[in-house]
PDB file of C-alpha atoms in Angstrom:
ATOM      1  CA  MET A 753      18.227-110.857  -7.261  1.00  0.00           C
ATOM      2  CA  LYS A 754      16.964-107.336  -6.324  1.00  0.00           C
ATOM      3  CA  ARG A 755      16.605-104.869  -8.991  1.00  0.00           C
ATOM      4  CA  LYS A 756      15.744-101.253  -9.590  1.00  0.00           C
ATOM      5  CA  LEU A 757      12.500-100.655 -11.255  1.00  0.00           C
ATOM      6  CA  ILE A 758      11.749 -97.652 -13.556  1.00  0.00           C
ATOM      7  CA  ILE A 759       8.037 -96.795 -13.532  1.00  0.00           C
ATOM      8  CA  CYS A 760       6.672 -94.776 -16.545  1.00  0.00           C
ATOM      9  CA  SER A 761       3.155 -94.187 -18.143  1.00  0.00           C
ATOM     10  CA  ASP A 762       4.280 -93.673 -21.513  1.00  0.00           C
ATOM     11  CA  ALA A 763       4.595 -96.935 -23.413  1.00  0.00           C
ATOM     12  CA  LYS A 764       6.751 -95.216 -26.146  1.00  0.00           C
ATOM     13  CA  SER A 765       9.132 -93.873 -23.730  1.00  0.00           C
ATOM     14  CA  ASP A 766      12.541 -95.358 -23.319  1.00  0.00           C
ATOM     15  CA  HIS A 767      14.023 -94.226 -19.871  1.00  0.00           C
ATOM     16  CA  PHE A 768      17.110 -95.082 -18.393  1.00  0.00           C
ATOM     17  CA  TRP A 769      18.473 -94.437 -14.592  1.00  0.00           C
ATOM     18  CA  LYS A 770      22.011 -94.088 -14.144  1.00  0.00           C
ATOM     19  CA  ASP A 771      23.471 -94.913 -10.578  1.00  0.00           C
ATOM     20  CA  GLY A 772      27.112 -94.556 -10.286  1.00  0.00           C
ATOM     21  CA  ASN A 773      28.572 -96.676 -13.118  1.00  0.00           C
ATOM     22  CA  GLU A 774      25.350 -98.903 -13.491  1.00  0.00           C
ATOM     23  CA  LEU A 775      22.862 -98.158 -15.997  1.00  0.00           C
ATOM     24  CA  TYR A 776      19.377 -99.527 -15.626  1.00  0.00           C
ATOM     25  CA  LYS A 777      16.651-100.116 -17.933  1.00  0.00           C
ATOM     26  CA  ASP A 778      13.537-101.734 -16.713  1.00  0.00           C
ATOM     27  CA  VAL A 779      10.500 -99.892 -18.184  1.00  0.00           C
ATOM     28  CA  ILE A 780       7.013-100.423 -16.572  1.00  0.00           C
ATOM     29  CA  HIS A 781       4.183 -98.674 -18.403  1.00  0.00           C
ATOM     30  CA  ASN A 782       1.656 -97.996 -15.844  1.00  0.00           C
ATOM     31  CA  CYS A 783       1.362 -96.533 -12.400  1.00  0.00           C
ATOM     32  CA  ASP A 784      -2.022 -97.748 -11.515  1.00  0.00           C
ATOM     33  CA  GLU A 785      -3.238 -99.019  -8.081  1.00  0.00           C
ATOM     34  CA  ASP A 786      -1.506-102.032  -7.021  1.00  0.00           C
ATOM     35  CA  ALA A 787       0.512-102.327 -10.277  1.00  0.00           C
ATOM     36  CA  TYR A 788       3.485-103.729  -8.471  1.00  0.00           C
ATOM     37  CA  ALA A 789       2.059-104.775  -5.292  1.00  0.00           C
ATOM     38  CA  TYR A 790       3.784-107.390  -3.364  1.00  0.00           C
ATOM     39  CA  ASN A 791       6.805-107.397  -5.783  1.00  0.00           C
ATOM     40  CA  ASP A 792       9.652-108.682  -3.385  1.00  0.00           C
ATOM     41  CA  LYS A 793      12.254-108.089  -6.183  1.00  0.00           C
ATOM     42  CA  LEU A 794      12.032-104.278  -5.736  1.00  0.00           C
ATOM     43  CA  ASN A 795      14.833-102.530  -3.820  1.00  0.00           C
ATOM     44  CA  ARG A 796      14.869 -99.162  -5.305  1.00  0.00           C
ATOM     45  CA  VAL A 797      12.108 -97.514  -7.438  1.00  0.00           C
ATOM     46  CA  TYR A 798      12.631 -94.571  -9.928  1.00  0.00           C
ATOM     47  CA  ILE A 799       9.405 -92.924 -10.849  1.00  0.00           C
ATOM     48  CA  SER A 800      10.048 -91.577 -14.368  1.00  0.00           C
ATOM     49  CA  ASP A 801       9.298 -87.983 -15.860  1.00  0.00           C
ATOM     50  CA  SER A 802       6.401 -89.261 -17.742  1.00  0.00           C
ATOM     51  CA  VAL A 803       4.360 -90.037 -14.507  1.00  0.00           C
ATOM     52  CA  THR A 804       2.404 -87.423 -13.049  1.00  0.00           C
ATOM     53  CA  GLU A 805       0.387 -89.329 -10.448  1.00  0.00           C
ATOM     54  CA  ILE A 806       1.264 -92.116  -8.111  1.00  0.00           C
ATOM     55  CA  ALA A 807      -1.780 -94.241  -7.308  1.00  0.00           C
ATOM     56  CA  ALA A 808      -2.613 -95.875  -4.009  1.00  0.00           C
ATOM     57  CA  GLY A 809      -0.847 -98.973  -3.386  1.00  0.00           C
ATOM     58  CA  VAL A 810       1.129 -99.161  -6.567  1.00  0.00           C
ATOM     59  CA  CYS A 811       4.139-100.632  -4.527  1.00  0.00           C
ATOM     60  CA  ARG A 812       2.064-101.954  -1.600  1.00  0.00           C
ATOM     61  CA  GLY A 813       3.638-104.888   0.280  1.00  0.00           C
ATOM     62  CA  CYS A 814       6.907-104.736  -1.523  1.00  0.00           C
ATOM     63  CA  LYS A 815       8.782-105.972   1.671  1.00  0.00           C
ATOM     64  CA  ASN A 816      12.367-105.280   0.386  1.00  0.00           C
ATOM     65  CA  LEU A 817      11.699-101.918  -1.135  1.00  0.00           C
ATOM     66  CA  GLU A 818      13.967 -99.175   0.563  1.00  0.00           C
ATOM     67  CA  GLU A 819      14.127 -96.138  -1.502  1.00  0.00           C
ATOM     68  CA  VAL A 820      11.930 -94.173  -3.781  1.00  0.00           C
ATOM     69  CA  PHE A 821      13.002 -91.521  -6.290  1.00  0.00           C
ATOM     70  CA  ILE A 822      10.102 -89.300  -7.482  1.00  0.00           C
ATOM     71  CA  SER A 823      10.940 -87.415 -10.784  1.00  0.00           C
ATOM     72  CA  LYS A 824      10.249 -83.684 -11.562  1.00  0.00           C
ATOM     73  CA  ASN A 825       6.697 -84.327 -13.257  1.00  0.00           C
ATOM     74  CA  VAL A 826       5.107 -86.229 -10.423  1.00  0.00           C
ATOM     75  CA  ARG A 827       2.421 -83.769  -8.890  1.00  0.00           C
ATOM     76  CA  LYS A 828       0.499 -86.215  -6.666  1.00  0.00           C
ATOM     77  CA  VAL A 829       1.303 -88.924  -4.389  1.00  0.00           C
ATOM     78  CA  SER A 830      -1.336 -91.070  -2.629  1.00  0.00           C
ATOM     79  CA  PRO A 831      -0.452 -91.467   0.993  1.00  0.00           C
ATOM     80  CA  PHE A 832      -1.084 -95.354   0.382  1.00  0.00           C
ATOM     81  CA  SER A 833       1.314 -95.550  -2.547  1.00  0.00           C
ATOM     82  CA  PHE A 834       3.951 -97.495  -0.596  1.00  0.00           C
ATOM     83  CA  ARG A 835       1.802 -98.982   2.187  1.00  0.00           C
ATOM     84  CA  ASP A 836       3.099-101.973   4.040  1.00  0.00           C
ATOM     85  CA  CYS A 837       6.742-101.471   2.759  1.00  0.00           C
ATOM     86  CA  PRO A 838       8.527-102.164   5.940  1.00  0.00           C
ATOM     87  CA  ARG A 839      12.014-101.364   4.821  1.00  0.00           C
ATOM     88  CA  LEU A 840      11.413 -98.100   3.368  1.00  0.00           C
ATOM     89  CA  LYS A 841      14.078 -95.815   4.401  1.00  0.00           C
ATOM     90  CA  LYS A 842      13.633 -92.712   2.122  1.00  0.00           C
ATOM     91  CA  ILE A 843      11.429 -91.042  -0.344  1.00  0.00           C
ATOM     92  CA  CYS A 844      13.594 -88.721  -2.618  1.00  0.00           C
ATOM     93  CA  VAL A 845      12.189 -85.994  -4.961  1.00  0.00           C
ATOM     94  CA  ASP A 846      13.900 -84.400  -8.020  1.00  0.00           C
ATOM     95  CA  ARG A 847      14.871 -80.842  -6.956  1.00  0.00           C
ATOM     96  CA  ASN A 848      13.076 -79.576 -10.186  1.00  0.00           C
ATOM     97  CA  ASN A 849       9.776 -80.872  -9.083  1.00  0.00           C
ATOM     98  CA  GLU A 850       7.454 -77.944  -8.752  1.00  0.00           C
ATOM     99  CA  LYS A 851       4.798 -79.630  -6.495  1.00  0.00           C
ATOM    100  CA  LEU A 852       6.814 -81.937  -3.987  1.00  0.00           C
ATOM    101  CA  ALA A 853       9.904 -82.009  -2.073  1.00  0.00           C
ATOM    102  CA  SER A 854      11.794 -84.324   0.341  1.00  0.00           C
ATOM    103  CA  VAL A 855      13.756 -83.317   3.693  1.00  0.00           C
ATOM    104  CA  ASN A 856      15.752 -86.088   5.125  1.00  0.00           C
ATOM    105  CA  GLY A 857      13.997 -88.803   3.193  1.00  0.00           C
ATOM    106  CA  VAL A 858      10.520 -87.478   4.123  1.00  0.00           C
ATOM    107  CA  LEU A 859       8.086 -86.346   1.475  1.00  0.00           C
ATOM    108  CA  PHE A 860       6.664 -82.866   1.712  1.00  0.00           C
ATOM    109  CA  ASP A 861       4.761 -80.351  -0.514  1.00  0.00           C
ATOM    110  CA  LYS A 862       7.154 -77.970  -2.379  1.00  0.00           C
ATOM    111  CA  LYS A 863       6.929 -75.195   0.170  1.00  0.00           C
ATOM    112  CA  VAL A 864       7.554 -77.760   2.949  1.00  0.00           C
ATOM    113  CA  GLU A 865       4.527 -76.665   4.664  1.00  0.00           C
ATOM    114  CA  THR A 866       2.835 -80.064   4.789  1.00  0.00           C
ATOM    115  CA  LEU A 867       4.300 -83.344   5.591  1.00  0.00           C
ATOM    116  CA  LEU A 868       2.892 -85.835   3.143  1.00  0.00           C
ATOM    117  CA  LYS A 869       4.518 -89.152   3.987  1.00  0.00           C
ATOM    118  CA  ALA A 870       7.263 -90.546   6.180  1.00  0.00           C
ATOM    119  CA  PRO A 871       9.242 -93.671   5.357  1.00  0.00           C
ATOM    120  CA  THR A 872       8.202 -96.632   7.564  1.00  0.00           C
ATOM    121  CA  THR A 873      11.474 -97.222   8.909  1.00  0.00           C
ATOM    122  CA  ILE A 874      11.651 -93.530  10.319  1.00  0.00           C
ATOM    123  CA  LYS A 875      12.586 -93.582  14.098  1.00  0.00           C
ATOM    124  CA  LYS A 876      12.852 -89.886  14.709  1.00  0.00           C
ATOM    125  CA  CYS A 877      10.778 -87.269  13.168  1.00  0.00           C
ATOM    126  CA  VAL A 878      12.219 -83.688  13.084  1.00  0.00           C
ATOM    127  CA  ILE A 879       9.601 -81.411  11.594  1.00  0.00           C
ATOM    128  CA  PRO A 880      11.317 -78.642   9.555  1.00  0.00           C
ATOM    129  CA  HIS A 881      10.298 -74.977  10.734  1.00  0.00           C
ATOM    130  CA  GLY A 882       7.447 -73.706   8.555  1.00  0.00           C
ATOM    131  CA  VAL A 883       5.624 -77.025   8.452  1.00  0.00           C
ATOM    132  CA  THR A 884       1.948 -76.103   9.430  1.00  0.00           C
ATOM    133  CA  SER A 885       0.081 -79.508   8.851  1.00  0.00           C
ATOM    134  CA  ILE A 886       0.486 -83.157   8.477  1.00  0.00           C
ATOM    135  CA  GLY A 887      -1.055 -85.180   5.916  1.00  0.00           C
ATOM    136  CA  ASP A 888      -3.814 -87.837   6.534  1.00  0.00           C
ATOM    137  CA  TYR A 889      -1.857 -90.974   6.970  1.00  0.00           C
ATOM    138  CA  ALA A 890       1.488 -89.477   6.724  1.00  0.00           C
ATOM    139  CA  PHE A 891       2.845 -91.778   9.473  1.00  0.00           C
ATOM    140  CA  TRP A 892       0.862 -94.861   8.509  1.00  0.00           C
ATOM    141  CA  GLY A 893       2.951 -97.955   9.179  1.00  0.00           C
ATOM    142  CA  CYS A 894       5.969 -96.088  11.050  1.00  0.00           C
ATOM    143  CA  SER A 895       5.996 -98.552  13.963  1.00  0.00           C
ATOM    144  CA  SER A 896       9.684 -97.611  14.590  1.00  0.00           C
ATOM    145  CA  LEU A 897       8.805 -93.935  15.332  1.00  0.00           C
ATOM    146  CA  HIS A 898       9.644 -93.110  18.804  1.00  0.00           C
ATOM    147  CA  TYR A 899      10.309 -89.554  18.904  1.00  0.00           C
ATOM    148  CA  ALA A 900       8.432 -86.489  17.607  1.00  0.00           C
ATOM    149  CA  PRO A 901       8.510 -82.948  19.143  1.00  0.00           C
ATOM    150  CA  LYS A 902       5.912 -82.353  21.770  1.00  0.00           C
ATOM    151  CA  TYR A 903       5.015 -78.960  20.553  1.00  0.00           C
ATOM    152  CA  PHE A 904       5.554 -77.230  17.232  1.00  0.00           C
ATOM    153  CA  GLU A 905       3.853 -74.013  16.595  1.00  0.00           C
ATOM    154  CA  GLY A 906       1.171 -74.099  13.835  1.00  0.00           C
ATOM    155  CA  ILE A 907       1.063 -77.849  13.479  1.00  0.00           C
ATOM    156  CA  THR A 908      -2.538 -79.283  13.402  1.00  0.00           C
ATOM    157  CA  ASN A 909      -4.278 -81.629  16.021  1.00  0.00           C
ATOM    158  CA  GLN A 910      -2.685 -84.531  14.074  1.00  0.00           C
ATOM    159  CA  LEU A 911       0.675 -84.114  15.715  1.00  0.00           C
ATOM    160  CA  ASN A 912      -0.625 -83.774  19.163  1.00  0.00           C
ATOM    161  CA  PHE A 913      -2.429 -87.026  18.311  1.00  0.00           C
ATOM    162  CA  LEU A 914       0.798 -88.713  17.124  1.00  0.00           C
ATOM    163  CA  VAL A 915       2.853 -87.313  20.201  1.00  0.00           C
ATOM    164  CA  SER A 916       0.164 -88.647  22.698  1.00  0.00           C
ATOM    165  CA  ILE A 917       0.498 -92.158  20.816  1.00  0.00           C
ATOM    166  CA  LEU A 918       4.220 -92.035  21.485  1.00  0.00           C
ATOM    167  CA  ASN A 919       4.190 -90.832  24.828  1.00  0.00           C
ATOM    168  CA  SER A 920       1.709 -93.580  25.925  1.00  0.00           C
TER     169      SER A 920
END
């Protein structure tokens, strides 16, 4: 059975996540590197308000992980936090988060100037106006990606490199 996981860093916290009519309580008390790596039961992950940083590999290799919801207090996400998650469809961010944002399931900085991480199942990347850089490893594992704009004013050489790979 697949389950939703709530990740929090405060062992005294009692966090709940309501999705429709279902109430989930599954509190995990650390967000360290590889903490939930290779957990095939995970389908959706909610990173709780008590977490401020998501370490590299925290959900690495979770082959059934499809969605990640990042709460308002998360300030930093490693580009390798959800590495090798072949079914990851979207990364959502609480709109009250002051450092991060998501557009169409893609993770950005709050100002939507830097694309930080694309979900691995992304097929088409439409980069919003105002994006001026792409984070290192933002498209790591995106083997289904088959379209990105050929030119976008202000984007760094990383986009040109990505486009050259896609067009080859």
